[in-house]
CSV table of C-alpha atoms and ligand atoms in Angstrom, one decimal:
chain,number,residue,atom,x,y,z
Y,1,MET,CA,-2.9,-12.4,-39.4
Y,2,ALA,CA,-4.7,-13.4,-36.3
Y,3,VAL,CA,-3.4,-14.0,-32.8
Y,4,THR,CA,-1.6,-17.4,-32.8
Y,5,GLU,CA,-2.9,-20.2,-30.6
Y,6,LYS,CA,0.4,-20.0,-28.7
Y,7,ASN,CA,0.0,-16.3,-27.9
Y,8,LYS,CA,-3.6,-16.9,-26.9
Y,9,ARG,CA,-2.5,-19.6,-24.5
Y,10,VAL,CA,0.2,-17.3,-23.1
Y,11,VAL,CA,-2.4,-14.6,-22.4
Y,12,TRP,CA,-4.9,-17.0,-20.8
Y,13,ALA,CA,-2.2,-18.5,-18.6
Y,14,LEU,CA,-0.6,-15.2,-17.5
Y,15,SER,CA,-4.1,-13.7,-16.7
Y,16,GLY,CA,-5.0,-16.6,-14.5
Y,17,ALA,CA,-8.2,-17.1,-16.7
Y,18,ARG,CA,-9.7,-14.0,-15.1
Y,19,CYS,CA,-11.0,-10.8,-16.7
Y,20,ALA,CA,-8.4,-8.0,-16.2
Y,21,ILE,CA,-11.1,-5.6,-15.2
Y,22,CYS,CA,-13.7,-7.4,-13.1
Y,23,LYS,CA,-11.6,-10.5,-12.2
Y,24,LYS,CA,-14.5,-12.8,-13.1
Y,25,PRO,CA,-13.4,-16.4,-13.7
Y,26,LEU,CA,-13.6,-17.1,-17.4
Y,27,VAL,CA,-13.6,-20.8,-17.6
Y,28,GLN,CA,-16.9,-22.2,-16.4
Y,29,LYS,CA,-18.2,-25.8,-16.0
Y,30,GLU,CA,-21.5,-25.9,-17.8
Y,31,ASN,CA,-22.9,-29.2,-16.7
Y,32,GLU,CA,-22.3,-32.4,-14.7
Y,33,ALA,CA,-20.9,-34.1,-17.8
Y,34,GLY,CA,-18.0,-31.7,-17.6
Y,35,ALA,CA,-18.7,-29.4,-20.6
Y,36,TYR,CA,-16.7,-26.2,-20.2
Y,37,SER,CA,-17.2,-22.8,-21.7
Y,38,PHE,CA,-14.8,-20.0,-22.2
Y,39,LEU,CA,-16.4,-16.7,-21.2
Y,40,GLY,CA,-13.6,-14.4,-22.2
Y,41,ASP,CA,-11.6,-13.1,-25.1
Y,42,VAL,CA,-8.0,-12.4,-25.7
Y,43,ALA,CA,-8.4,-8.7,-26.5
Y,44,HIS,CA,-6.2,-6.2,-28.3
Y,45,MET,CA,-5.1,-3.0,-26.5
Y,46,HIS,CA,-4.1,-1.3,-29.8
Y,47,ALA,CA,-6.6,-2.5,-32.4
Y,48,ARG,CA,-5.7,-5.4,-34.8
Y,49,ARG,CA,-6.8,-3.2,-37.7
Y,50,ASP,CA,-6.1,0.4,-38.7
Y,51,GLY,CA,-9.2,2.5,-37.8
Y,52,GLY,CA,-10.1,0.1,-34.9
Y,53,PRO,CA,-10.2,1.1,-31.2
Y,54,ARG,CA,-6.9,2.6,-30.1
Y,55,ALA,CA,-5.3,1.7,-33.5
Y,56,GLU,CA,-1.6,2.5,-33.8
Y,57,THR,CA,-0.6,2.5,-37.4
Y,58,SER,CA,3.1,2.3,-36.7
Y,59,LEU,CA,2.7,-1.2,-35.2
Y,60,SER,CA,3.5,-4.2,-37.3
Y,61,ASP,CA,1.0,-7.1,-37.5
Y,62,ASP,CA,3.3,-9.2,-35.3
Y,63,ASP,CA,3.4,-6.4,-32.7
Y,64,ARG,CA,-0.3,-6.1,-32.7
Y,65,ASP,CA,-0.8,-9.8,-32.1
Y,66,HIS,CA,2.0,-10.0,-29.6
Y,67,PRO,CA,1.1,-10.8,-25.9
Y,68,ASP,CA,2.4,-7.4,-25.0
Y,69,ASN,CA,-0.5,-5.9,-26.9
Y,70,LEU,CA,-3.0,-8.4,-25.6
Y,71,PHE,CA,-4.9,-9.0,-22.4
Y,72,LEU,CA,-7.8,-11.1,-21.2
Y,73,LEU,CA,-11.3,-9.7,-20.8
Y,74,CYS,CA,-14.7,-11.1,-20.1
Y,75,LEU,CA,-17.1,-10.8,-23.1
Y,76,ASP,CA,-18.9,-7.8,-21.5
Y,77,HIS,CA,-15.7,-5.9,-20.8
Y,78,HIS,CA,-14.3,-6.7,-24.3
Y,79,LYS,CA,-17.4,-5.0,-25.8
Y,80,ILE,CA,-17.3,-2.1,-23.4
Y,81,VAL,CA,-13.6,-1.2,-23.9
Y,82,ASP,CA,-13.9,-1.4,-27.7
Y,83,ASP,CA,-17.1,0.6,-27.8
Y,84,HIS,CA,-15.6,3.4,-25.6
Y,85,PRO,CA,-12.0,3.9,-26.6
Y,86,GLU,CA,-12.2,7.5,-25.4
Y,87,THR,CA,-12.8,6.3,-21.9
Y,88,TYR,CA,-10.7,3.1,-22.2
Y,89,THR,CA,-7.5,4.7,-23.5
Y,90,ILE,CA,-4.4,2.8,-24.1
Y,91,GLU,CA,-2.9,4.2,-20.8
Y,92,LYS,CA,-6.0,3.1,-18.9
Y,93,LEU,CA,-5.8,-0.4,-20.4
Y,94,ARG,CA,-2.2,-0.7,-19.6
Y,95,GLU,CA,-2.9,0.2,-16.0
Y,96,PHE,CA,-5.7,-2.5,-15.9
Y,97,LYS,CA,-3.4,-5.1,-17.4
Y,98,ASP,CA,-0.4,-4.3,-15.2
Y,99,ALA,CA,-2.5,-4.3,-12.1
Y,100,HIS,CA,-4.1,-7.5,-13.1
Y,101,LEU,CA,-0.8,-9.4,-13.7
Y,102,LEU,CA,0.4,-8.1,-10.4
Y,103,TRP,CA,-2.8,-9.4,-8.8
Y,104,VAL,CA,-2.5,-12.8,-10.4
Y,105,ARG,CA,1.1,-13.1,-9.2
Y,106,GLY,CA,0.1,-12.0,-5.7
Y,107,GLN,CA,-2.5,-14.8,-5.7
Y,108,LEU,CA,-0.1,-17.4,-6.8
Y,109,ALA,CA,2.9,-16.3,-4.7
Y,110,ASN,CA,1.4,-17.9,-1.7
Y,111,GLY,CA,2.7,-15.0,0.2
Y,112,ALA,CA,1.3,-13.1,3.1
Y,113,PRO,CA,0.2,-9.4,2.9
Y,114,TRP,CA,3.2,-7.3,3.5
Y,115,ASN,CA,3.2,-5.0,6.5
Y,116,SER,CA,5.8,-2.4,7.1
Y,117,ASP,CA,8.1,-3.8,9.7
Y,118,ILE,CA,10.7,-1.2,9.1
Y,119,TYR,CA,11.8,0.9,12.0
Y,120,ASN,CA,13.9,3.5,10.2
Y,121,PHE,CA,13.7,4.3,6.5
Y,122,TYR,CA,16.9,4.7,4.6
Y,123,TYR,CA,15.5,4.6,1.1
Y,124,ILE,CA,12.1,5.3,-0.3
Y,125,ASN,CA,11.7,5.0,-4.1
Y,126,LEU,CA,8.7,7.3,-4.2
Y,127,PRO,CA,7.6,6.9,-7.8
Y,128,ARG,CA,7.6,3.1,-7.6
Y,129,LEU,CA,5.9,3.2,-4.2
Y,130,LEU,CA,3.2,5.5,-5.5
Y,131,MET,CA,2.7,3.3,-8.6
Y,132,LEU,CA,2.3,0.3,-6.4
Y,133,ALA,CA,-0.1,2.1,-4.1
Y,134,GLU,CA,-2.2,3.1,-7.1
Y,135,VAL,CA,-2.2,-0.4,-8.6
Y,136,LEU,CA,-3.4,-1.7,-5.2
Y,137,GLY,CA,-6.1,0.9,-5.0
Y,138,CYS,CA,-4.7,2.7,-1.9
Y,139,ASN,CA,-5.7,6.3,-1.3
Y,140,ILE,CA,-3.0,8.8,-1.5
Y,141,ASP,CA,-4.1,11.7,0.6
Y,142,ASP,CA,-1.3,14.1,-0.1
Y,143,PRO,CA,-1.2,14.9,-3.8
Y,144,ARG,CA,2.1,16.9,-3.3
Y,145,LEU,CA,3.9,13.5,-3.1
Y,146,PHE,CA,3.4,13.1,-6.9
Y,147,TYR,CA,5.5,16.2,-7.6
Y,148,ILE,CA,8.5,15.2,-5.6
Y,149,ASP,CA,11.4,14.1,-7.8
Y,150,ASP,CA,14.1,14.0,-5.2
Y,151,ILE,CA,13.8,13.5,-1.5
Y,152,SER,CA,17.5,13.8,-0.6
Y,153,GLY,CA,17.4,17.6,-0.5
Y,154,LEU,CA,13.7,18.3,0.3
Y,155,ALA,CA,13.3,21.9,1.4
Y,156,GLY,CA,11.0,21.0,4.3
Y,157,GLY,CA,13.3,18.2,5.5
Y,158,TYR,CA,12.8,14.6,6.3
Y,159,ILE,CA,10.2,14.8,9.1
Y,160,PRO,CA,7.3,16.5,7.1
Y,161,PHE,CA,8.0,14.2,4.2
Y,162,ILE,CA,7.9,11.0,6.4
Y,163,HIS,CA,4.7,12.4,7.9
Y,164,SER,CA,3.0,12.5,4.5
Y,165,VAL,CA,4.5,9.3,3.0
Y,166,LYS,CA,4.0,7.1,6.1
Y,167,PRO,CA,0.2,6.6,5.5
Y,168,VAL,CA,1.0,5.4,2.0
Y,169,ILE,CA,3.6,2.9,3.2
Y,170,GLU,CA,1.2,1.7,5.9
Y,171,SER,CA,-1.7,1.3,3.5
Y,172,VAL,CA,0.3,-0.7,0.9
Y,173,HIS,CA,-0.2,-4.4,1.5
Y,174,PRO,CA,0.9,-6.3,-1.5
Y,175,ASN,CA,1.1,-10.1,-1.3
Y,176,VAL,CA,4.8,-10.8,-1.1
Y,177,VAL,CA,7.2,-13.7,-0.7
Y,178,ALA,CA,10.4,-13.5,1.2
Y,179,LEU,CA,13.5,-13.2,-0.9
Y,180,ALA,CA,15.3,-15.7,1.3
Y,181,SER,CA,12.7,-18.4,0.8
Y,182,LEU,CA,12.2,-17.9,-3.0
Y,183,SER,CA,12.9,-20.9,-5.1
Y,184,LEU,CA,14.1,-19.7,-8.5
Y,185,ALA,CA,11.2,-21.2,-10.3
Y,186,ASP,CA,9.1,-18.5,-8.5
Y,187,VAL,CA,11.2,-15.6,-9.5
Y,188,ASP,CA,9.7,-13.7,-12.4
Y,189,VAL,CA,9.7,-10.2,-13.6
Y,190,GLY,CA,7.2,-8.1,-11.7
Y,191,LEU,CA,7.4,-10.3,-8.6
Y,192,ILE,CA,7.3,-8.3,-5.3
Y,193,ALA,CA,9.5,-9.7,-2.6
Y,194,LYS,CA,10.3,-8.6,1.0
Y,195,PHE,CA,13.7,-8.9,2.5
Y,196,ASP,CA,15.3,-8.8,5.9
Y,197,GLN,CA,18.9,-10.0,5.6
Y,198,ARG,CA,22.5,-9.1,5.3
Y,199,PHE,CA,23.5,-7.2,2.2
Y,200,ARG,CA,26.8,-5.9,0.8
Y,201,THR,CA,26.9,-2.3,-0.4
Y,202,LYS,CA,28.8,-1.0,-3.4
Y,203,GLY,CA,29.6,2.3,-5.1
Y,204,LEU,CA,27.3,4.7,-3.2
Y,205,GLY,CA,30.1,6.4,-1.2
Y,206,LYS,CA,31.8,7.4,-4.4
Y,207,VAL,CA,28.6,8.8,-5.9
Y,208,LEU,CA,27.8,10.7,-2.8
Y,209,THR,CA,31.2,12.4,-2.9
Y,210,ASN,CA,31.5,12.9,-6.7
Y,211,GLY,CA,27.9,13.3,-7.7
Y,212,PHE,CA,25.5,11.0,-9.6
Y,213,SER,CA,24.9,11.2,-13.3
Y,214,GLY,CA,22.5,8.2,-13.6
Y,215,PHE,CA,22.8,4.4,-13.9
Y,216,ASN,CA,24.8,3.0,-16.8
Y,217,GLY,CA,24.2,-0.7,-16.2
Y,218,ASP,CA,27.8,-1.2,-15.1
Y,219,LEU,CA,27.8,-2.8,-11.6
Y,220,SER,CA,31.4,-1.8,-11.1
Y,221,LYS,CA,30.2,1.9,-11.1
Y,222,ASP,CA,26.4,1.9,-10.4
Y,223,PRO,CA,25.7,2.3,-6.7
Y,224,HIS,CA,23.8,-0.8,-5.4
Y,225,ILE,CA,23.3,-3.2,-2.6
Y,226,TYR,CA,23.4,-6.9,-3.2
Y,227,THR,CA,22.7,-10.2,-1.4
Y,228,ASP,CA,23.0,-13.9,-2.3
Y,229,CYS,CA,20.0,-16.2,-2.2
Y,230,ASN,CA,19.8,-19.7,-3.5
Y,231,GLY,CA,22.9,-19.3,-5.7
Y,232,TYR,CA,21.6,-16.1,-7.3
Y,233,LYS,CA,22.8,-12.6,-6.7
Y,234,PHE,CA,20.0,-10.1,-6.1
Y,235,VAL,CA,21.2,-6.7,-7.1
Y,236,MET,CA,19.3,-3.5,-6.1
Y,237,PRO,CA,20.5,-0.3,-7.6
Y,238,ILE,CA,20.4,2.7,-5.2
Y,239,ASP,CA,19.5,6.0,-6.7
Y,240,PRO,CA,20.8,8.7,-4.4
Y,241,ARG,CA,17.7,10.8,-5.0
Y,242,TRP,CA,15.6,8.5,-2.8
Y,243,LEU,CA,17.9,8.4,0.2
Y,244,THR,CA,16.0,9.8,3.1
Y,245,THR,CA,18.9,11.3,5.1
Y,246,THR,CA,22.6,11.7,5.1
Y,247,THR,CA,22.8,9.0,7.8
Y,248,ALA,CA,20.9,6.7,5.4
Y,249,GLY,CA,23.6,7.3,2.8
Y,250,VAL,CA,26.2,6.3,5.4
Y,251,HIS,CA,24.4,3.0,6.2
Y,252,LEU,CA,23.9,2.1,2.5
Y,253,SER,CA,27.6,2.7,1.7
Y,254,SER,CA,29.2,1.2,4.8
Y,255,GLY,CA,30.3,-2.1,3.1
Y,256,GLN,CA,27.6,-4.2,4.6
Y,257,GLY,CA,24.5,-4.2,6.7
Y,258,VAL,CA,21.2,-5.9,7.6
Y,259,PHE,CA,18.4,-4.3,5.7
Y,260,SER,CA,14.7,-4.8,5.6
Y,261,GLY,CA,12.4,-3.8,2.8
Y,262,LEU,CA,10.4,-4.4,-0.3
Y,263,CYS,CA,11.6,-4.8,-3.9
Y,264,ILE,CA,10.2,-5.6,-7.3
Y,265,VAL,CA,12.0,-7.9,-9.8
Y,266,ASN,CA,13.0,-6.1,-13.0
Y,267,SER,CA,15.0,-8.6,-14.9
Y,268,ILE,CA,16.8,-12.0,-14.5
Y,269,ASP,CA,20.1,-12.9,-16.1
Y,270,TYR,CA,20.1,-16.7,-16.0
Y,271,ALA,CA,23.6,-17.0,-17.4
Y,272,LYS,CA,25.2,-14.6,-14.9
Y,273,LYS,CA,22.8,-15.7,-12.1
Y,274,HIS,CA,21.9,-12.1,-11.4
Y,275,VAL,CA,18.4,-10.9,-10.5
Y,276,LEU,CA,18.0,-7.2,-10.9
Y,277,CYS,CA,15.4,-5.6,-8.6
Y,278,SER,CA,14.2,-2.1,-7.9
Y,279,PRO,CA,14.2,-1.5,-4.2
Y,280,LEU,CA,10.9,0.3,-3.2
Y,281,LEU,CA,11.8,0.6,0.5
Y,282,VAL,CA,14.9,-0.1,2.4
Y,283,GLY,CA,15.3,0.4,6.1
Y,284,HIS,CA,16.5,-0.8,9.4
Y,285,PRO,CA,14.5,-3.8,10.5
Y,286,LYS,CA,12.4,-3.6,13.7
Y,287,ARG,CA,13.8,-5.9,16.3
Y,288,TRP,CA,11.9,-6.2,19.5
C,1,LIG,ZN1,-15.0,-8.3,-16.9
């Protein structure tokens, strides 16, 4: 089996016809007569054949040729990654691919770079924030941040934590669109959006009293905040581990409030008209 023409077109389209590593444009006009050349390849992350670079024998042929296992590279990078699978591991390639798809989206989103305009942070989803910072190539000066798995009960307290995380927040400038101005044709998984609007809150108060045992996908129980935009309900689960302070918990369980922040779209349920997002940052908007 080879990669189908349809899957190749999917990969070219999603990649914006650019190499996932060097971003070189891969469709080039060769002459005045309008002859075009393709300067890239749809490349396999796990090899197509057993024994090839990064081969994974458990994958079926269909999985190997699925867009999830494919990405777009210039001819040079295709050769380099396949000649050096020990350097270009599957994890490394996934990072390149994820960063590239995010970059393409950012270019197309017609958004402005996001700047933190949050005055007071209620919620900081540290792992997602660090992941975004890494994808965007931001320096993370304080390596201790990677080892924090809960900020709600940090031994040192809120102030030292904010002191080390603030430079990360201030250096992260993804291209974003505003949730309120999104047309649904623009909403896609992986899109980063900023928000500054009224939300309803649900379920957090109970969790803060009774304890949290993880999300179970049931919105009647999972703590979350939600807001309506263009006929769709944007739902953002709130994991109590990433609440900054007790006061933050009060704000996010008070029934409603105006919140400002940044989220990433996780999934879209077109039938229910729900867009499930991971909030990266939620806070109190600056108003002056
Ligand atoms: Zn390249």
